[in-house]
Short mmCIF file of C-alpha atoms in Angstrom, two decimals:
data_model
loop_
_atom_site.label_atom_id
_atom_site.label_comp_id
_atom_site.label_asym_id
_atom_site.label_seq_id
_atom_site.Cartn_x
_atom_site.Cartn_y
_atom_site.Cartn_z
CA UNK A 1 -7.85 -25.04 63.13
CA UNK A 2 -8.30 -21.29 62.27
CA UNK A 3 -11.11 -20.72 60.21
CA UNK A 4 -11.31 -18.63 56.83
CA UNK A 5 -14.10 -17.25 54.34
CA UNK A 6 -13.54 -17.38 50.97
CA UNK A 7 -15.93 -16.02 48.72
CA UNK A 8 -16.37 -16.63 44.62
CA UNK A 9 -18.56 -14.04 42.59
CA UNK A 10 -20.31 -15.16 39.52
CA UNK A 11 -17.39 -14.06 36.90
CA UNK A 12 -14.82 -16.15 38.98
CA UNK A 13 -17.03 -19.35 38.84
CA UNK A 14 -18.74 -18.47 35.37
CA UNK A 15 -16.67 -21.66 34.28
CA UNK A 16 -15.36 -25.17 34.86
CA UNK A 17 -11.69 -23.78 33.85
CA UNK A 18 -12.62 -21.03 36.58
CA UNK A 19 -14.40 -23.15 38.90
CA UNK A 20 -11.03 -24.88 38.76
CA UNK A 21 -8.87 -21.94 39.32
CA UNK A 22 -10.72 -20.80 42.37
CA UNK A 23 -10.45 -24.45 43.91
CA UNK A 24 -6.85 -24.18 44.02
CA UNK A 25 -7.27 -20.71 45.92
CA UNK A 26 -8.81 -22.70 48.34
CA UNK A 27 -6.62 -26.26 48.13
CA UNK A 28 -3.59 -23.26 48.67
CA UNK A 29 -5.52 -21.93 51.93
CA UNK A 30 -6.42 -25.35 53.27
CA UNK A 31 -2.48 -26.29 53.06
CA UNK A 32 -1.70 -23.11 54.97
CA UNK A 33 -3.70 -24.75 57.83
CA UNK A 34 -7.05 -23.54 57.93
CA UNK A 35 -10.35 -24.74 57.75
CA UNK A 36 -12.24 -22.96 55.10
CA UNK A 37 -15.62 -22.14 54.88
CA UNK A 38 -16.39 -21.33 50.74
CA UNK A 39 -19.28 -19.56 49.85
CA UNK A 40 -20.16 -19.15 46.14
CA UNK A 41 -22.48 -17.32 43.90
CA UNK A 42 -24.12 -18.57 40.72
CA UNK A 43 -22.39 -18.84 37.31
CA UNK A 44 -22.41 -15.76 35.74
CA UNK A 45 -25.53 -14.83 34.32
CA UNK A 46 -27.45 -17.88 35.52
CA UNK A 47 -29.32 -15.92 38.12
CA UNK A 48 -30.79 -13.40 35.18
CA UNK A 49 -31.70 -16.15 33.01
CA UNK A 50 -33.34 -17.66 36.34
CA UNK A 51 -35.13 -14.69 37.16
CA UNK A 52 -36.30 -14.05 32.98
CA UNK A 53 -37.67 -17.73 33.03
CA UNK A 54 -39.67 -16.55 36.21
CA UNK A 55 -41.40 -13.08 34.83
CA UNK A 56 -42.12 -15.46 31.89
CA UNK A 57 -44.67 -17.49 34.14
CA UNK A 58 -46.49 -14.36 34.80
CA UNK A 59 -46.33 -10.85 36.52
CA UNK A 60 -48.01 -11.60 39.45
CA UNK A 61 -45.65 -14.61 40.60
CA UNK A 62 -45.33 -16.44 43.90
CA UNK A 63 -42.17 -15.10 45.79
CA UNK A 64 -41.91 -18.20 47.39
CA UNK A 65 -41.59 -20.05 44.43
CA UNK A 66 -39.44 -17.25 42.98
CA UNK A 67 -37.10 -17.69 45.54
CA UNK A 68 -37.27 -21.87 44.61
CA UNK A 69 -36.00 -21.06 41.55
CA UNK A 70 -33.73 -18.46 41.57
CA UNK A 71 -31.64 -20.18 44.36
CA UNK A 72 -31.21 -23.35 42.29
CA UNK A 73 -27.92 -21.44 40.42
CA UNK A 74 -26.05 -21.52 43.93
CA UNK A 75 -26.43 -24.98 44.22
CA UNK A 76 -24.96 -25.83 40.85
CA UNK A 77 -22.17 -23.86 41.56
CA UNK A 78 -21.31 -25.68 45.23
CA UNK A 79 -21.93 -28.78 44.16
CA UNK A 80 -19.52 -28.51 41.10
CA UNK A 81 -16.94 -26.62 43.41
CA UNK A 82 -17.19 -29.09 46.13
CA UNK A 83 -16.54 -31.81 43.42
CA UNK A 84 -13.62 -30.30 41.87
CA UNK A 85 -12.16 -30.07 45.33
CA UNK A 86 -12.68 -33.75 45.86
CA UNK A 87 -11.02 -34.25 42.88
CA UNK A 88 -7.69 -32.19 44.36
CA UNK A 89 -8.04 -34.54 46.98
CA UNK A 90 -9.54 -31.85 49.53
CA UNK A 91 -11.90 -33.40 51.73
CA UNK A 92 -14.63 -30.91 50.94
CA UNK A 93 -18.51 -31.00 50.79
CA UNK A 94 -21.49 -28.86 49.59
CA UNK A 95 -24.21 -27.29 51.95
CA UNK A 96 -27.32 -25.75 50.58
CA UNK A 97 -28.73 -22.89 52.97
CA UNK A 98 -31.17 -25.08 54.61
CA UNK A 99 -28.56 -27.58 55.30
CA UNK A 100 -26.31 -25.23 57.55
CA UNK A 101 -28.82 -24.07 58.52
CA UNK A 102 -28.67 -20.32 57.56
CA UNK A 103 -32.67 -19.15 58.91
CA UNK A 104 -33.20 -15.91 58.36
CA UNK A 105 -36.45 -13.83 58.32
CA UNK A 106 -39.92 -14.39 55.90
CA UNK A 107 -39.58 -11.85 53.59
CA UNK A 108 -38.78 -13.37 50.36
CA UNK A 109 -36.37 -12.30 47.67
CA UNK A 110 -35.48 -9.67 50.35
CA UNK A 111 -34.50 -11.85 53.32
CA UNK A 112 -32.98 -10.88 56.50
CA UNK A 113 -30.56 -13.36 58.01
CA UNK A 114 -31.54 -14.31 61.64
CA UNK A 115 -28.79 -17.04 62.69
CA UNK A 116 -26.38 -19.04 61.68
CA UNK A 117 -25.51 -21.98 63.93
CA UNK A 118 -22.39 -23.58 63.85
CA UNK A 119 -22.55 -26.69 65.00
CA UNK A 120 -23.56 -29.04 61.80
CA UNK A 121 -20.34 -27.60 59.96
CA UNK A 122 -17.94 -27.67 63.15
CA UNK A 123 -18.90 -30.99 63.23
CA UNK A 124 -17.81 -32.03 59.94
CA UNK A 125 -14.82 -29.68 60.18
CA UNK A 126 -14.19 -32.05 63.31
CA UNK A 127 -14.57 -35.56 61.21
CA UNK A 128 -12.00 -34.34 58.93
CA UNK A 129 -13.70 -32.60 56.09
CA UNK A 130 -11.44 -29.59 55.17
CA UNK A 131 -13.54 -27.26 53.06
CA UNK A 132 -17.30 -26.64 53.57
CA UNK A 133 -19.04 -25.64 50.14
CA UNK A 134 -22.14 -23.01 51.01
CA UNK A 135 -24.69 -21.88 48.57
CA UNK A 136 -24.81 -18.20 48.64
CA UNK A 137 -27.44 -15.55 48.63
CA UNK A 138 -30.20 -18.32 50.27
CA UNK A 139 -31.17 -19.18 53.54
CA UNK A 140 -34.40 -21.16 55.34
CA UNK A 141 -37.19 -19.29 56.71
CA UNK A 142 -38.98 -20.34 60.18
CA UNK A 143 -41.62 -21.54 57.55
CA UNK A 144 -39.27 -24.22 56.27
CA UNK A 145 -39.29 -22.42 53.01
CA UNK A 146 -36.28 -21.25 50.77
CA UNK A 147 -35.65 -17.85 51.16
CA UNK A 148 -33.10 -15.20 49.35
CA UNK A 149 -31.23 -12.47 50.62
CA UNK A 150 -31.24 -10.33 47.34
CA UNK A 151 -29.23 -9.44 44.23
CA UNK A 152 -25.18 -9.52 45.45
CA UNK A 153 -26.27 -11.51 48.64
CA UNK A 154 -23.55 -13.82 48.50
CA UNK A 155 -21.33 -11.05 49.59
CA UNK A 156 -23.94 -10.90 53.20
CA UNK A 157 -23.56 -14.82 53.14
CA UNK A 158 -19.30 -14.69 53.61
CA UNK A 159 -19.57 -12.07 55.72
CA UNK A 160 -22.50 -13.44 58.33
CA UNK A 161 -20.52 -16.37 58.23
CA UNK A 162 -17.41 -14.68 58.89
CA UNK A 163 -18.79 -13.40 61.96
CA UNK A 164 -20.74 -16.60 63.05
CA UNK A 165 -17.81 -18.72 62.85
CA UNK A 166 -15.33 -16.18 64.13
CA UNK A 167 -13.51 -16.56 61.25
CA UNK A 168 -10.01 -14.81 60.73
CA UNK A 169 -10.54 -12.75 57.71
CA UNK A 170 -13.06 -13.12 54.98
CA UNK A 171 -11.70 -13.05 51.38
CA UNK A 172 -14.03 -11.64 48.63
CA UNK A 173 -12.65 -12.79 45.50
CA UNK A 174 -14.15 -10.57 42.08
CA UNK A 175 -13.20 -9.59 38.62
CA UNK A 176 -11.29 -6.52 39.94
CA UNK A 177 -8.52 -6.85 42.00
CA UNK A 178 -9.21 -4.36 44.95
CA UNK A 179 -10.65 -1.12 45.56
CA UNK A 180 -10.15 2.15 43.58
CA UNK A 181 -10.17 5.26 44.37
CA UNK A 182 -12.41 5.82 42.02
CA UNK A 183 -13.81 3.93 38.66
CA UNK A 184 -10.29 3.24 36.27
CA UNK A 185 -12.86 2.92 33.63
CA UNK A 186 -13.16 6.60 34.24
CA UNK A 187 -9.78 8.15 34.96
CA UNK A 188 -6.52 6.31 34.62
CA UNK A 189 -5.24 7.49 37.17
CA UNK A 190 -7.73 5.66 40.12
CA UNK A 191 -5.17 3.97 42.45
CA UNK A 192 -5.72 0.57 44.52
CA UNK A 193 -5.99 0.91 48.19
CA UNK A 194 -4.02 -1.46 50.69
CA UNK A 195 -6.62 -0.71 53.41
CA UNK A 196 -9.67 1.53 53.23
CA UNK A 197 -12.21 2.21 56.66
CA UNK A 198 -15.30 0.64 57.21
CA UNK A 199 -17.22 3.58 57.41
CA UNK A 200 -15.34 5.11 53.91
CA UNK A 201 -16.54 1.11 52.16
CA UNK A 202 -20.00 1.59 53.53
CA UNK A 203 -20.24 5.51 51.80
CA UNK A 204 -18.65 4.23 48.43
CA UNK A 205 -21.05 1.22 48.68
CA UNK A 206 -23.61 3.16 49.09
CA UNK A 207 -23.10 6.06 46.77
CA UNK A 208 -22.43 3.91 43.73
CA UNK A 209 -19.51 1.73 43.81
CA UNK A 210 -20.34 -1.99 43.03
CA UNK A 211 -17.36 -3.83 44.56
CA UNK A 212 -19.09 -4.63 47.71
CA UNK A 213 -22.85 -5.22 48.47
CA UNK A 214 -23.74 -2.70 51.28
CA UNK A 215 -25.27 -4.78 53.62
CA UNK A 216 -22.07 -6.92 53.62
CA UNK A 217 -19.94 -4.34 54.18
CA UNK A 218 -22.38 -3.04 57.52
CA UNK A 219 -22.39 -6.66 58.85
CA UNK A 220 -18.54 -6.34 58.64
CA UNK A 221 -18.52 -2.84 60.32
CA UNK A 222 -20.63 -4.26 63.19
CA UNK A 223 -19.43 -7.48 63.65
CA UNK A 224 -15.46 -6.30 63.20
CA UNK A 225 -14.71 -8.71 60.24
CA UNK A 226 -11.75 -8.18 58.52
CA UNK A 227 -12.71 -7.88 54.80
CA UNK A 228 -10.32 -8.35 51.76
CA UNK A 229 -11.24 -7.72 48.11
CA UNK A 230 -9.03 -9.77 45.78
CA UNK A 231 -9.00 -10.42 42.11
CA UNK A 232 -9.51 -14.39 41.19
CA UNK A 233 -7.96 -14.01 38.21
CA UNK A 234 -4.30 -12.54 39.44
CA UNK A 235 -1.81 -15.11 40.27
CA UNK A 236 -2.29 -17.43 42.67
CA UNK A 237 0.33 -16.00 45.15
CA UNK A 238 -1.17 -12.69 44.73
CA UNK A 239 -2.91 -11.74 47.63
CA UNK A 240 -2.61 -8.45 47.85
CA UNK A 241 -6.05 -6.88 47.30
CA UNK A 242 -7.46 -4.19 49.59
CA UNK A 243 -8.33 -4.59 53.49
CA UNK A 244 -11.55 -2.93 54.48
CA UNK A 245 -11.04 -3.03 58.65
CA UNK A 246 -11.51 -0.97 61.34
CA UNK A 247 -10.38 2.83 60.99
CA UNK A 248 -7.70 1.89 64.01
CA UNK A 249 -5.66 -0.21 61.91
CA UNK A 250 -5.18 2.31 59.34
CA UNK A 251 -1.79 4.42 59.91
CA UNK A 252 -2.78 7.29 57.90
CA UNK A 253 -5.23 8.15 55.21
CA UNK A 254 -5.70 11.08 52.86
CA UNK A 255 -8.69 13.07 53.62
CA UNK A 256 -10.40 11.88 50.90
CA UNK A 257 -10.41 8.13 50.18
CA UNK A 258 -12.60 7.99 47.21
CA UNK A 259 -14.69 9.31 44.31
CA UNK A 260 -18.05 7.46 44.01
CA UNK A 261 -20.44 7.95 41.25
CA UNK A 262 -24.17 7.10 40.84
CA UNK A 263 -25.46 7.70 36.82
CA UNK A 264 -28.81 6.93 37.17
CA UNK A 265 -30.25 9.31 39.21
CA UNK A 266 -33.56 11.84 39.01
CA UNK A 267 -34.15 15.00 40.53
CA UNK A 268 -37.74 15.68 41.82
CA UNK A 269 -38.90 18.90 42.63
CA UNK A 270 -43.03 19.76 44.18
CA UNK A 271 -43.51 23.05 42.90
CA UNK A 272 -45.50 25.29 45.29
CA UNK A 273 -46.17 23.18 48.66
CA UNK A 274 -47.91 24.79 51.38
CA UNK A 275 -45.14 25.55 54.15
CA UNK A 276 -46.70 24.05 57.44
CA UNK A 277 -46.41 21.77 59.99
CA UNK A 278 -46.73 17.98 59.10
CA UNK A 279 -45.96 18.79 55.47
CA UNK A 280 -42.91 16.75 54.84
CA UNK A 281 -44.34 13.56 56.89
CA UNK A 282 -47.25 14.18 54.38
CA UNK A 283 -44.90 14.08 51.13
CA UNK A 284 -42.01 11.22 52.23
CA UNK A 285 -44.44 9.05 54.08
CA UNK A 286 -46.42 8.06 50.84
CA UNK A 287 -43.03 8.17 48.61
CA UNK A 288 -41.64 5.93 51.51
CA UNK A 289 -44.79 3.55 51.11
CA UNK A 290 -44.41 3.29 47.66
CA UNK A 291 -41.08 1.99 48.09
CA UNK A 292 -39.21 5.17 46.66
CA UNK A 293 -35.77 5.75 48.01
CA UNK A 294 -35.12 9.34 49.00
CA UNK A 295 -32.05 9.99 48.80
CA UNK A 296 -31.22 14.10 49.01
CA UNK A 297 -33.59 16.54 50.57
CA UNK A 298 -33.73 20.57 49.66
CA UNK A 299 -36.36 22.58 51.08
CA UNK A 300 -36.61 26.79 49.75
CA UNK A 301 -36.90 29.41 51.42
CA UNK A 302 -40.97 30.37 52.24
CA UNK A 303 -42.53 32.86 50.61
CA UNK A 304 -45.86 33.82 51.44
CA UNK A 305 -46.78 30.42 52.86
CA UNK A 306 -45.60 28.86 49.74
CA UNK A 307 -42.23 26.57 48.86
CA UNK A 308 -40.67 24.00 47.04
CA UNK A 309 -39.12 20.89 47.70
CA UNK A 310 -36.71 18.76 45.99
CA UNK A 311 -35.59 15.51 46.43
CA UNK A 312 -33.39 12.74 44.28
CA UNK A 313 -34.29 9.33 44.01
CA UNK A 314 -33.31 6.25 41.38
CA UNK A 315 -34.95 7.19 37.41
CA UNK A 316 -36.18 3.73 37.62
CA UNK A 317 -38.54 5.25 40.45
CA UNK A 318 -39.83 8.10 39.13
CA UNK A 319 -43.15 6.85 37.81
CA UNK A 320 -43.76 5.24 40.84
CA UNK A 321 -42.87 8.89 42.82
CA UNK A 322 -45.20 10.69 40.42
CA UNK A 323 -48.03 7.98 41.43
CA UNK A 324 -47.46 8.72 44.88
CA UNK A 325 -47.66 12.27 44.88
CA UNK A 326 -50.50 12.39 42.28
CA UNK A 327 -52.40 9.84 45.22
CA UNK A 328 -51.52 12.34 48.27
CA UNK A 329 -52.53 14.86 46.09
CA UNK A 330 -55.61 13.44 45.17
CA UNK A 331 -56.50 12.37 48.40
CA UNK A 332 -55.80 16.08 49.87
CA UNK A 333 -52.68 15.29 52.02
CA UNK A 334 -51.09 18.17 50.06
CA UNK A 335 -51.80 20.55 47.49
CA UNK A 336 -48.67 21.90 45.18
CA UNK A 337 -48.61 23.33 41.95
CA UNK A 338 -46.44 20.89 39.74
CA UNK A 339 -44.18 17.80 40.02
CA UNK A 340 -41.58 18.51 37.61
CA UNK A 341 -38.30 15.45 37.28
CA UNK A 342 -35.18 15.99 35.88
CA UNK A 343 -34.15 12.40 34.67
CA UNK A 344 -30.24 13.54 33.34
CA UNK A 345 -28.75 13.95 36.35
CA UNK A 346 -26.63 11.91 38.31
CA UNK A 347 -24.74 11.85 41.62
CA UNK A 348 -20.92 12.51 42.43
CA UNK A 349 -19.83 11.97 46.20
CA UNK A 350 -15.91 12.37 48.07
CA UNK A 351 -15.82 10.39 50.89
CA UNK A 352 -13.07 10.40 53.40
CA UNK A 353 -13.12 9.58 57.42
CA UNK A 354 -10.20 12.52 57.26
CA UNK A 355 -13.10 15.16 56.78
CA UNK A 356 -13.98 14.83 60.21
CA UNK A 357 -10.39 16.87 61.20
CA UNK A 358 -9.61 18.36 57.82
CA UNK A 359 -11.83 22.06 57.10
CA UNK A 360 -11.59 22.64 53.67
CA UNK A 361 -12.85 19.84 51.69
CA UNK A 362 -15.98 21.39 50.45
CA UNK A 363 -14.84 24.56 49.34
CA UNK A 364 -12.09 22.55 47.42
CA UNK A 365 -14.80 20.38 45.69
CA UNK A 366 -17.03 23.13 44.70
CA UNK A 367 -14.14 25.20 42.99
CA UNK A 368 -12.81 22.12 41.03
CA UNK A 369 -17.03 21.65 39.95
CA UNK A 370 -16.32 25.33 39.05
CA UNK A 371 -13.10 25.21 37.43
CA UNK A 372 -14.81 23.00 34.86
CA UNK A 373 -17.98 25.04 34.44
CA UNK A 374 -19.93 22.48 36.20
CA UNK A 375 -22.91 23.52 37.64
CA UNK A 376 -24.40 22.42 40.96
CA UNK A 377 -28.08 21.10 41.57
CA UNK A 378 -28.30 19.67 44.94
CA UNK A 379 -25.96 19.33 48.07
CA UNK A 380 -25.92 16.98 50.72
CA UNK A 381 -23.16 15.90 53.51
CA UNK A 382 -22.36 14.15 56.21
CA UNK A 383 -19.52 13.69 58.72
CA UNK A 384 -17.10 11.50 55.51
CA UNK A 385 -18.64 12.44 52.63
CA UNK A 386 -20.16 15.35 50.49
CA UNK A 387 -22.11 14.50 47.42
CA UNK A 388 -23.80 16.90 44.58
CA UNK A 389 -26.06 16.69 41.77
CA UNK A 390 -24.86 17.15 38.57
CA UNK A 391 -25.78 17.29 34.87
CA UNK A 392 -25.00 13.71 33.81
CA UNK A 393 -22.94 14.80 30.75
CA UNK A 394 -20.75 16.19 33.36
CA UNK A 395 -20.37 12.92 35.34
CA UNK A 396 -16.91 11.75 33.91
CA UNK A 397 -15.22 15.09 33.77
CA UNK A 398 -16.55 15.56 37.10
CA UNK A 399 -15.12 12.42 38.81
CA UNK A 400 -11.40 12.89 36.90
CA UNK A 401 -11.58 17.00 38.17
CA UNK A 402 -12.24 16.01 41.83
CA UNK A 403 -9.83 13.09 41.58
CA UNK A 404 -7.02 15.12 40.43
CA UNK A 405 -8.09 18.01 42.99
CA UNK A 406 -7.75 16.24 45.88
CA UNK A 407 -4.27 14.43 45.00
CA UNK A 408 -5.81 11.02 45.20
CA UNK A 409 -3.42 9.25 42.37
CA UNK A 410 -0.69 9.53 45.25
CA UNK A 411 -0.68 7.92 48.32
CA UNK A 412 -0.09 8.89 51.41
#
């Protein structure tokens, strides 16, 4: 039998009633002749009260033990799902991550998967059970201990499966029913895609957009899995949704595909940094140890042995960026003059795998900024996407400007 991934985020299993509804997604796949592999996330909201319950115990908790816990809400929700099944009379049963086994790496709450054999659930699929049940987000380390993969894991889980089992497509069912070209909760006019590029999914991922986790979407890109993001609560013949795949299979494309956004965002800048040799090493190798993510890079021009440097990074990691630089500082690594953030900023990004033939597409984003009066902090690129720094009070009429400019209510 052909083999599919189906995946259930927390707001399509947040109930029994929806617990129920996705079942029949899958009771509706299993009668179309496949074997399906189901991989499910907590109830909504279970994994934050999981995680509250743990910082409750104390701030210096075992990760080991955190993982314990906060894995617990997947197995709730397979065990429920795997029952309902049973109840449809769909030969279905639940596996926990150890039970698969799913072994990934040692580094808990942040674990790397390593392998996934097949041959426990093959066997089953083999004995005549139709529908295997996995936990998401967890996995065993070589320790023999628990392990997570990280917040929006689940969407790794399908997808590692996916590839591991060969699977024919891997459905990601969520509360919206595909992807946009840009937040609708932004500008009405934000159009669903039928098929969007690996590489365009990974940028929008990446630069803000929440319908995929990133590292599912590279797993995909490397492993060729055919991805589709589907509403559960459309009808159940619905299954339209958007197909991220491989750039071949898509006809034609606008240049730009999307419109990303990213609110929280802060914009450092070392005032006065000694221009040498060795001197950004000596500022991003402490900010990197301190586990602050860099995101965009500006370095002035010299003058008289003296520059600045600017870099963005998350506003939840700006005290720990100060720290850092106050430390190197400190310690002599480098001398500068003032560290001065700029916490209301945020990030807009185009992204489009058509840049890479198309001149044009900066100069066209910089006059719409302009058009509006919007003023431009910090540039970056690369080959599918361009992204500034922006006032934040600017971020909405910024998105619906370059959404409009580049035509992207209209398809191709």
């Amino acid at each position: 039998m052909p083999i599919l991934v189906m995946k259930f985020g927390g707001t399509s299993v947040a109930t029994l009633d929806r617990i129920r509804r996705a079942a029949k997604r899958v009771g509706r796949e299993v009668a179309n002749g496949y074997d399906v592999i189901v991989i499910v996330s907590a109830m909504s909201g279970e994994t934050n009260k999981l995680v509250e319950f743990v910082g409750e115990t104390g701030q210096f908790y075992d990760a080991r033990e955190y993982d314990a816990v906060v894995s617990s809400g997947e197995n709730v929700t397979a065990g429920l799902m795997a029952l309902t099944l049973q109840e449809m009379d769909v030969p279905a049963r639940s596996w926990q991550g150890w039970q698969v086994p799913l072994k990934t790496n040692s580094a808990h709450s942040a674990a790397r998967i390593e392998e996934i054999p097949p041959e426990n659930i093959l066997a089953k699929f083999g004995e005549g059970m139709k529908v295997a049940v996995v936990a998401g987000f967890q996995g065993i380390s070589p320790e023999g201990r628990i392990t997570t993969l990280g917040r929006g894991g689940s969407d790794t889980t399908a997808v590692a499966f996916a590839a591991a089992f060969g699977a024919e497509r891997c459905d990601i069912y969520t509360d919206v029913d595909g992807v946009y070209t840009t937040d609708p909760r932004i500008s009405d006019k934000a159009r669903k895609l039928d098929r969007i590029a690996f590489e365009e999914m990974l940028e929008l991922a990446s630069l803000g957009a929440k319908v995929l986790q990133t590292r599912s979407v590279e797993l995909a890109m490397r492993y060729k899995v055919k991805l589709r993001v589907l509403s559960s609560f459309g009808e159940l013949d619905d299954a339209a949704g958007t197909l991220v795949c491989d750039e071949d299979d898509i006809m034609e494309s606008n240049v730009v595909a999307g419109v990303a956004y990213s609110r929280d965002e802060a914009k450092m800048t070392l005032i006065s940094v000694a221009d040498r040799p060795g001197i950004a090493a000596a500022i991003f190798g402490p900010l990197a140890e301190a586990g602050v993510n860099v995101d965009m890079i500006v370095q002035n021009i010299s003058e008289e042995g003296r520059t600045d440097m600017t870099f963005s990074c998350p506003t939840d990691q700006v005290a720990r960026a100060e720290k850092a630089m106050q430390a190197a500082k400190d310690s002599g690594e480098i001398n500068f003059h003032d560290l001065v953030a700029d916490t209301d900023v945020c990030k807009v990004s185009v992204v489009g795998i058509g840049m890479r033939s198309h001149a044009g597409v900066a100069s066209q984003m910089f006059a719409a900024l302009s058009a509006e009066g919007i003023n431009i902090k910090v540039i970056t690129t690369s080959e599918i996407k361009i992204s500034v720094l922006i006032d934040r009070k600017y971020l909405e009429l910024a998105v619906q400007a370059l959404h409009d400019s580049f035509g992207l209510e209209s398809a191709v």
